[in-house]
């Protein structure tokens, strides 16, 4: 059901920048019925502080934000995307994006990354992230 997509190129993330792409992945529903996803669990990795992000979002390949913005918890994880449906036979590429903090001077030179660590659904999940 899940696979890594073409990853965004490394770049600078200016303060207050919105929807800076960090991780891209594709979900595919090979079943004959719609599948409900109740969030995508992500983890901040790399040499950076969680506070470098004002919040993070999940965006589909149509540029639509799914669910509300989220912040990282004390385990450096968050569940983004809210609840959404993947129809039978449908594949969709998603991007985990960061909205950067307004006071970026405290985080200058840090190298952050975001990894997808889980997909919350009752459907059988296959693939790799």
Coordinates of N, CA, C and O in Angstrom, one line a residue:
X1 N 0.8 -1.2 0.0 CA 0.0 0.0 0.0 C 0.9 1.3 0.0 O 0.4 2.3 -0.5
X2 N 2.1 1.3 0.6 CA 2.9 2.5 0.6 C 4.2 2.3 0.0 O 4.8 1.2 0.0
X3 N 4.7 3.4 -0.6 CA 6.1 3.3 -1.1 C 6.7 4.7 -1.1 O 5.9 5.7 -1.1
X4 N 8.0 4.8 -1.1 CA 8.7 6.1 -1.1 C 8.5 6.7 -2.5 O 8.5 6.0 -3.5
X5 N 8.4 8.0 -2.5 CA 8.3 8.7 -3.8 C 9.6 9.3 -4.2 O 10.6 9.1 -3.5
X6 N 9.6 10.1 -5.2 CA 10.7 10.9 -5.6 C 10.9 12.0 -4.5 O 9.9 12.7 -4.2
X7 N 12.0 12.0 -3.8 CA 12.1 12.9 -2.7 C 12.5 14.3 -3.1 O 13.2 14.5 -4.1
X8 N 12.0 15.3 -2.3 CA 12.3 16.7 -2.6 C 13.8 16.9 -2.5 O 14.5 16.3 -1.6
X9 N 14.4 17.8 -3.2 CA 15.8 18.1 -3.2 C 16.1 18.9 -1.9 O 15.2 19.6 -1.3
X10 N 17.2 18.7 -1.3 CA 17.7 19.4 -0.1 C 17.7 20.9 -0.5 O 18.2 21.3 -1.5
X11 N 17.2 21.7 0.5 CA 17.3 23.2 0.2 C 17.3 23.9 1.5 O 17.1 23.3 2.6
X12 N 17.4 25.2 1.5 CA 17.3 26.1 2.6 C 15.8 26.3 3.0 O 15.0 26.3 2.1
X13 N 15.5 26.5 4.2 CA 14.1 26.7 4.7 C 14.1 28.1 5.4 O 14.4 28.2 6.6
X14 N 13.8 29.2 4.7 CA 13.8 30.5 5.3 C 12.8 30.6 6.4 O 11.8 29.9 6.4
X15 N 13.0 31.5 7.3 CA 12.0 31.7 8.4 C 10.7 32.0 7.9 O 10.6 32.7 6.8
X16 N 9.6 31.5 8.5 CA 8.2 31.7 8.1 C 7.8 31.1 6.8 O 6.7 31.4 6.3
X17 N 8.7 30.4 6.1 CA 8.4 29.7 4.9 C 7.3 28.7 5.1 O 7.3 28.0 6.1
X18 N 6.3 28.6 4.2 CA 5.2 27.7 4.3 C 5.4 26.5 3.4 O 5.8 26.7 2.2
X19 N 4.9 25.4 3.8 CA 4.9 24.1 3.0 C 6.2 23.8 2.4 O 6.3 23.4 1.2
X20 N 7.3 23.9 3.1 CA 8.6 23.5 2.6 C 8.5 21.9 2.6 O 8.3 21.3 3.6
X21 N 8.7 21.3 1.4 CA 8.6 19.9 1.3 C 9.8 19.2 1.9 O 10.9 19.5 1.7
X22 N 9.5 18.1 2.7 CA 10.5 17.3 3.3 C 10.5 15.9 2.9 O 11.6 15.3 2.7
X23 N 9.3 15.3 2.8 CA 9.2 13.9 2.4 C 8.1 13.6 1.5 O 7.0 14.1 1.8
X24 N 8.2 12.8 0.5 CA 7.2 12.5 -0.4 C 7.0 10.9 -0.4 O 8.0 10.2 -0.4
X25 N 5.8 10.5 -0.4 CA 5.5 9.0 -0.5 C 4.2 8.8 -1.2 O 3.4 9.7 -1.4
X26 N 4.0 7.6 -1.7 CA 2.8 7.2 -2.4 C 2.0 6.1 -1.7 O 2.6 5.2 -1.3
X27 N 0.7 6.3 -1.6 CA -0.2 5.2 -1.1 C -1.0 4.7 -2.3 O -1.5 5.5 -3.1
X28 N -1.2 3.4 -2.4 CA -2.0 2.8 -3.4 C -2.9 1.8 -2.8 O -2.6 1.1 -1.9
X29 N -4.2 1.9 -3.2 CA -5.2 1.0 -2.7 C -5.5 -0.1 -3.8 O -6.2 0.2 -4.8
X30 N -5.0 -1.3 -3.7 CA -5.2 -2.3 -4.6 C -6.4 -3.2 -4.3 O -6.6 -4.2 -5.0
X31 N -7.1 -2.8 -3.3 CA -8.3 -3.6 -3.0 C -9.5 -3.2 -3.8 O -9.5 -2.2 -4.5
X32 N -10.6 -3.9 -3.6 CA -11.9 -3.5 -4.4 C -12.8 -2.6 -3.6 O -13.9 -2.3 -4.0
X33 N -12.3 -2.1 -2.5 CA -13.1 -1.2 -1.6 C -12.3 0.0 -1.2 O -11.1 0.0 -1.2
X34 N -13.0 1.1 -0.9 CA -12.3 2.3 -0.4 C -11.6 2.0 1.0 O -12.1 1.2 1.7
X35 N -10.5 2.7 1.2 CA -9.8 2.5 2.4 C -9.7 3.8 3.1 O -9.4 4.9 2.5
X36 N -9.9 3.8 4.4 CA -9.9 5.1 5.2 C -8.5 5.1 6.0 O -8.1 4.1 6.6
X37 N -7.8 6.2 5.8 CA -6.6 6.5 6.5 C -6.9 7.5 7.6 O -7.5 8.5 7.3
X38 N -6.5 7.2 8.8 CA -6.8 8.1 9.9 C -5.5 8.8 10.4 O -5.4 9.2 11.6
X39 N -4.6 9.0 9.5 CA -3.4 9.8 9.8 C -2.1 9.1 9.4 O -2.1 7.9 9.2
X40 N -1.1 9.9 9.2 CA 0.2 9.4 8.8 C 1.2 9.9 9.9 O 1.3 11.1 10.2
X41 N 1.9 8.9 10.6 CA 2.8 9.2 11.7 C 4.1 9.6 11.1 O 4.7 8.8 10.3
X42 N 4.7 10.7 11.5 CA 6.0 11.2 11.0 C 6.9 11.5 12.2 O 6.4 11.7 13.3
X43 N 8.2 11.5 11.9 CA 9.1 11.8 13.0 C 10.2 12.8 12.4 O 10.7 12.6 11.3
X44 N 10.5 13.8 13.3 CA 11.5 14.7 12.9 C 12.9 14.0 13.2 O 13.1 13.5 14.3
X45 N 13.7 14.0 12.3 CA 15.1 13.4 12.4 C 16.1 14.5 12.0 O 15.8 15.6 11.6
X46 N 17.3 14.1 12.1 CA 18.4 15.0 11.7 C 18.8 15.9 12.9 O 18.3 15.8 14.0
X47 N 19.8 16.8 12.6 CA 20.4 17.6 13.6 C 19.6 19.0 13.6 O 20.1 20.0 13.1
X48 N 18.5 18.9 14.3 CA 17.6 20.1 14.3 C 16.7 20.0 15.5 O 16.4 18.9 16.0
X49 N 16.2 21.2 15.9 CA 15.2 21.2 17.0 C 13.8 21.1 16.4 O 13.5 21.7 15.3
X50 N 12.9 20.5 17.2 CA 11.5 20.5 16.8 C 10.9 21.9 16.6 O 10.1 22.2 15.7
X51 N 11.4 22.8 17.4 CA 10.9 24.2 17.4 C 11.3 25.0 16.1 O 10.8 26.1 15.9
X52 N 12.1 24.4 15.3 CA 12.4 25.0 14.0 C 11.2 25.1 13.1 O 11.1 25.8 12.2
X53 N 10.2 24.2 13.5 CA 9.0 24.1 12.7 C 7.9 24.8 13.5 O 7.6 24.5 14.7
X54 N 7.2 25.7 12.9 CA 5.9 26.2 13.5 C 4.9 25.1 13.6 O 4.3 24.9 14.6
X55 N 4.8 24.3 12.5 CA 4.0 23.2 12.5 C 4.3 22.4 11.2 O 5.0 22.9 10.3
X56 N 3.6 21.3 11.0 CA 3.8 20.5 9.8 C 2.4 20.1 9.3 O 1.4 20.1 10.0
X57 N 2.4 19.8 8.0 CA 1.2 19.4 7.3 C 1.4 18.3 6.3 O 2.5 18.0 5.9
X58 N 0.3 17.7 5.9 CA 0.3 16.7 4.8 C -0.5 17.3 3.7 O -1.6 17.8 3.8
X59 N 0.1 17.2 2.5 CA -0.4 17.8 1.3 C -0.5 16.7 0.2 O 0.4 15.9 0.0
X60 N -1.7 16.6 -0.5 CA -1.8 15.6 -1.5 C -1.2 16.1 -2.8 O -0.8 17.3 -2.9
X61 N -1.2 15.3 -3.9 CA -0.6 15.7 -5.1 C -1.4 16.8 -5.9 O -0.9 17.3 -6.9
X62 N -2.6 17.1 -5.4 CA -3.4 18.2 -6.0 C -3.1 19.5 -5.3 O -3.7 20.5 -5.6
X63 N -2.2 19.5 -4.3 CA -1.9 20.7 -3.5 C -2.8 21.0 -2.4 O -2.8 22.0 -1.8
X64 N -3.7 20.0 -2.1 CA -4.7 20.2 -1.0 C -4.1 19.7 0.3 O -3.6 18.6 0.4
X65 N -4.2 20.6 1.4 CA -3.8 20.2 2.7 C -4.8 19.2 3.3 O -6.0 19.5 3.2
X66 N -4.4 18.1 3.8 CA -5.2 17.1 4.5 C -5.1 17.3 6.0 O -4.0 17.3 6.5
X67 N -6.3 17.5 6.6 CA -6.3 17.7 8.1 C -5.7 19.0 8.5 O -5.4 19.9 7.7
X68 N -5.5 19.1 9.8 CA -5.0 20.4 10.4 C -3.5 20.3 10.6 O -2.9 19.3 10.5
X69 N -2.9 21.5 10.8 CA -1.5 21.6 11.1 C -1.2 20.9 12.4 O -2.1 20.8 13.3
X70 N 0.0 20.3 12.5 CA 0.3 19.6 13.8 C 1.7 20.0 14.2 O 2.5 20.5 13.4
X71 N 2.0 19.8 15.5 CA 3.4 20.1 16.0 C 3.9 18.8 16.5 O 3.2 17.8 16.8
X72 N 5.3 18.7 16.6 CA 5.9 17.5 17.1 C 5.7 17.4 18.6 O 5.8 18.4 19.3
X73 N 5.6 16.2 19.1 CA 5.4 15.9 20.5 C 6.8 15.7 21.1 O 7.8 15.8 20.4
X74 N 6.9 15.3 22.4 CA 8.2 15.1 23.1 C 9.0 13.9 22.5 O 10.2 13.8 22.7
X75 N 8.3 13.0 21.7 CA 9.1 11.9 21.0 C 9.5 12.4 19.6 O 9.9 11.5 18.8
X76 N 9.3 13.6 19.3 CA 9.6 14.2 17.9 C 8.7 13.6 16.9 O 9.1 13.5 15.7
X77 N 7.5 13.2 17.2 CA 6.6 12.6 16.2 C 5.3 13.4 16.2 O 5.0 14.2 17.1
X78 N 4.6 13.3 15.1 CA 3.3 13.9 15.0 C 2.5 13.0 14.0 O 3.0 12.3 13.2
X79 N 1.1 13.1 14.1 CA 0.3 12.4 13.2 C -0.4 13.5 12.3 O -1.2 14.3 12.9
X80 N -0.2 13.5 11.0 CA -0.7 14.5 10.1 C -1.7 13.9 9.2 O -1.7 12.7 9.0
X81 N -2.5 14.7 8.6 CA -3.4 14.3 7.5 C -4.8 14.1 7.9 O -5.7 14.0 7.0
X82 N -5.1 14.0 9.2 CA -6.5 13.8 9.6 C -7.0 12.5 9.0 O -6.3 11.5 8.8
X83 N -8.3 12.4 8.7 CA -8.9 11.3 8.2 C -9.2 11.5 6.7 O -9.8 12.5 6.4
X84 N -8.8 10.6 5.8 CA -9.0 10.8 4.4 C -9.2 9.4 3.8 O -8.9 8.4 4.4
X85 N -9.8 9.3 2.6 CA -10.2 8.1 1.9 C -9.3 7.9 0.7 O -9.1 8.8 -0.1
X86 N -8.9 6.7 0.4 CA -8.2 6.3 -0.8 C -9.2 5.3 -1.5 O -9.4 4.2 -1.0
X87 N -9.7 5.7 -2.6 CA -10.7 4.8 -3.3 C -10.1 3.6 -3.9 O -8.9 3.5 -4.1
X88 N -10.9 2.6 -4.2 CA -10.5 1.3 -4.7 C -9.7 1.6 -6.0 O -10.1 2.4 -6.9
X89 N -8.5 1.0 -6.1 CA -7.6 1.2 -7.3 C -6.9 2.5 -7.4 O -6.2 2.7 -8.3
X90 N -7.1 3.4 -6.4 CA -6.5 4.7 -6.5 C -5.1 4.7 -5.9 O -4.8 4.0 -4.9
X91 N -4.2 5.5 -6.5 CA -2.9 5.8 -5.9 C -2.8 7.3 -5.8 O -3.3 8.1 -6.7
X92 N -2.2 7.8 -4.7 CA -2.0 9.2 -4.5 C -0.6 9.5 -3.9 O -0.2 8.7 -3.0
X93 N 0.0 10.5 -4.4 CA 1.3 10.9 -3.8 C 1.1 12.0 -2.8 O 0.3 12.9 -3.1
X94 N 1.7 11.9 -1.7 CA 1.6 12.9 -0.6 C 3.0 13.5 -0.2 O 4.0 12.8 -0.4
X95 N 2.9 14.7 0.3 CA 4.1 15.4 0.7 C 4.0 15.8 2.2 O 3.0 16.5 2.5
X96 N 4.9 15.5 3.0 CA 5.0 16.0 4.4 C 5.8 17.3 4.3 O 6.9 17.3 3.8
X97 N 5.1 18.4 4.7 CA 5.8 19.7 4.5 C 5.8 20.4 5.8 O 4.9 20.2 6.7
X98 N 6.8 21.3 6.0 CA 7.0 22.1 7.2 C 6.7 23.5 7.0 O 7.1 24.1 6.0
X99 N 6.0 24.1 8.0 CA 5.8 25.5 8.0 C 6.8 26.0 9.1 O 6.8 25.6 10.2
X100 N 7.8 26.8 8.6 CA 9.0 27.1 9.4 C 8.7 28.2 10.5 O 7.8 29.0 10.3
X101 N 9.4 28.1 11.6 CA 9.2 29.1 12.7 C 9.6 30.5 12.2 O 10.4 30.6 11.3
X102 N 9.0 31.5 12.8 CA 9.2 32.9 12.4 C 10.6 33.3 12.9 O 11.3 34.1 12.3
X103 N 11.0 32.8 14.1 CA 12.3 33.1 14.6 C 13.4 32.1 14.3 O 13.8 31.2 15.1
X104 N 13.8 32.1 13.0 CA 14.7 31.1 12.5 C 16.1 31.3 12.9 O 16.9 30.4 12.8
X105 N 16.4 32.5 13.4 CA 17.8 32.7 13.8 C 18.4 31.8 14.8 O 19.5 31.4 14.8
X106 N 17.5 31.3 15.7 CA 17.9 30.3 16.7 C 18.2 29.0 16.2 O 18.9 28.2 16.8
X107 N 17.8 28.7 14.9 CA 17.9 27.4 14.3 C 18.8 27.4 13.1 O 18.9 26.4 12.3
X108 N 19.5 28.5 12.8 CA 20.3 28.7 11.6 C 21.4 27.6 11.6 O 22.0 27.2 12.6
X109 N 21.6 27.0 10.5 CA 22.6 25.9 10.3 C 22.1 24.5 10.7 O 22.9 23.6 10.5
X110 N 20.9 24.4 11.2 CA 20.4 23.1 11.6 C 20.0 22.3 10.3 O 19.5 22.9 9.4
X111 N 20.1 21.0 10.4 CA 19.7 20.2 9.2 C 18.6 19.2 9.7 O 18.9 18.2 10.3
X112 N 17.4 19.6 9.3 CA 16.2 18.8 9.7 C 15.8 17.9 8.6 O 16.0 18.2 7.4
X113 N 15.2 16.8 8.9 CA 14.5 15.9 8.0 C 13.3 15.3 8.7 O 13.2 15.4 9.9
X114 N 12.4 14.8 7.9 CA 11.2 14.3 8.4 C 11.0 12.9 7.8 O 11.0 12.8 6.5
X115 N 10.8 11.9 8.6 CA 10.6 10.5 8.1 C 9.1 10.1 8.3 O 8.6 10.4 9.4
X116 N 8.5 9.4 7.4 CA 7.2 8.7 7.6 C 7.5 7.4 8.3 O 8.3 6.6 7.8
X117 N 6.9 7.2 9.5 CA 7.1 6.0 10.2 C 5.9 5.1 10.4 O 6.0 4.0 10.9
X118 N 4.7 5.6 9.9 CA 3.5 4.7 9.9 C 2.4 5.3 9.2 O 2.3 6.6 9.0
X119 N 1.4 4.5 8.8 CA 0.2 4.9 8.2 C -0.9 4.3 9.1 O -1.0 3.0 9.2
X120 N -1.8 5.1 9.6 CA -2.9 4.6 10.5 C -4.1 4.2 9.7 O -4.7 5.1 9.1
X121 N -4.4 2.9 9.6 CA -5.6 2.5 8.8 C -5.9 1.1 9.3 O -5.0 0.4 9.9
X122 N -7.1 0.6 9.1 CA -7.5 -0.7 9.5 C -7.3 -1.7 8.3 O -7.4 -2.9 8.4
X123 N -6.9 -1.1 7.1 CA -6.6 -2.0 5.9 C -5.3 -2.6 6.1 O -4.4 -2.2 6.8
X124 N -5.0 -3.7 5.3 CA -3.7 -4.3 5.3 C -2.8 -3.4 4.5 O -3.1 -2.9 3.4
X125 N -1.6 -3.1 5.1 CA -0.7 -2.2 4.5 C 0.5 -3.0 4.1 O 1.1 -3.9 4.8
X126 N 1.0 -2.8 2.8 CA 2.2 -3.4 2.3 C 3.1 -2.4 1.7 O 2.6 -1.2 1.4
X127 N 4.3 -2.7 1.5 CA 5.3 -1.7 0.9 C 6.3 -1.2 1.9 O 6.4 -1.8 3.0
X128 N 7.0 -0.2 1.5 CA 8.0 0.3 2.4 C 8.0 1.8 2.3 O 7.6 2.4 1.3
X129 N 8.3 2.5 3.4 CA 8.3 3.9 3.5 C 9.7 4.4 3.8 O 10.5 3.7 4.4

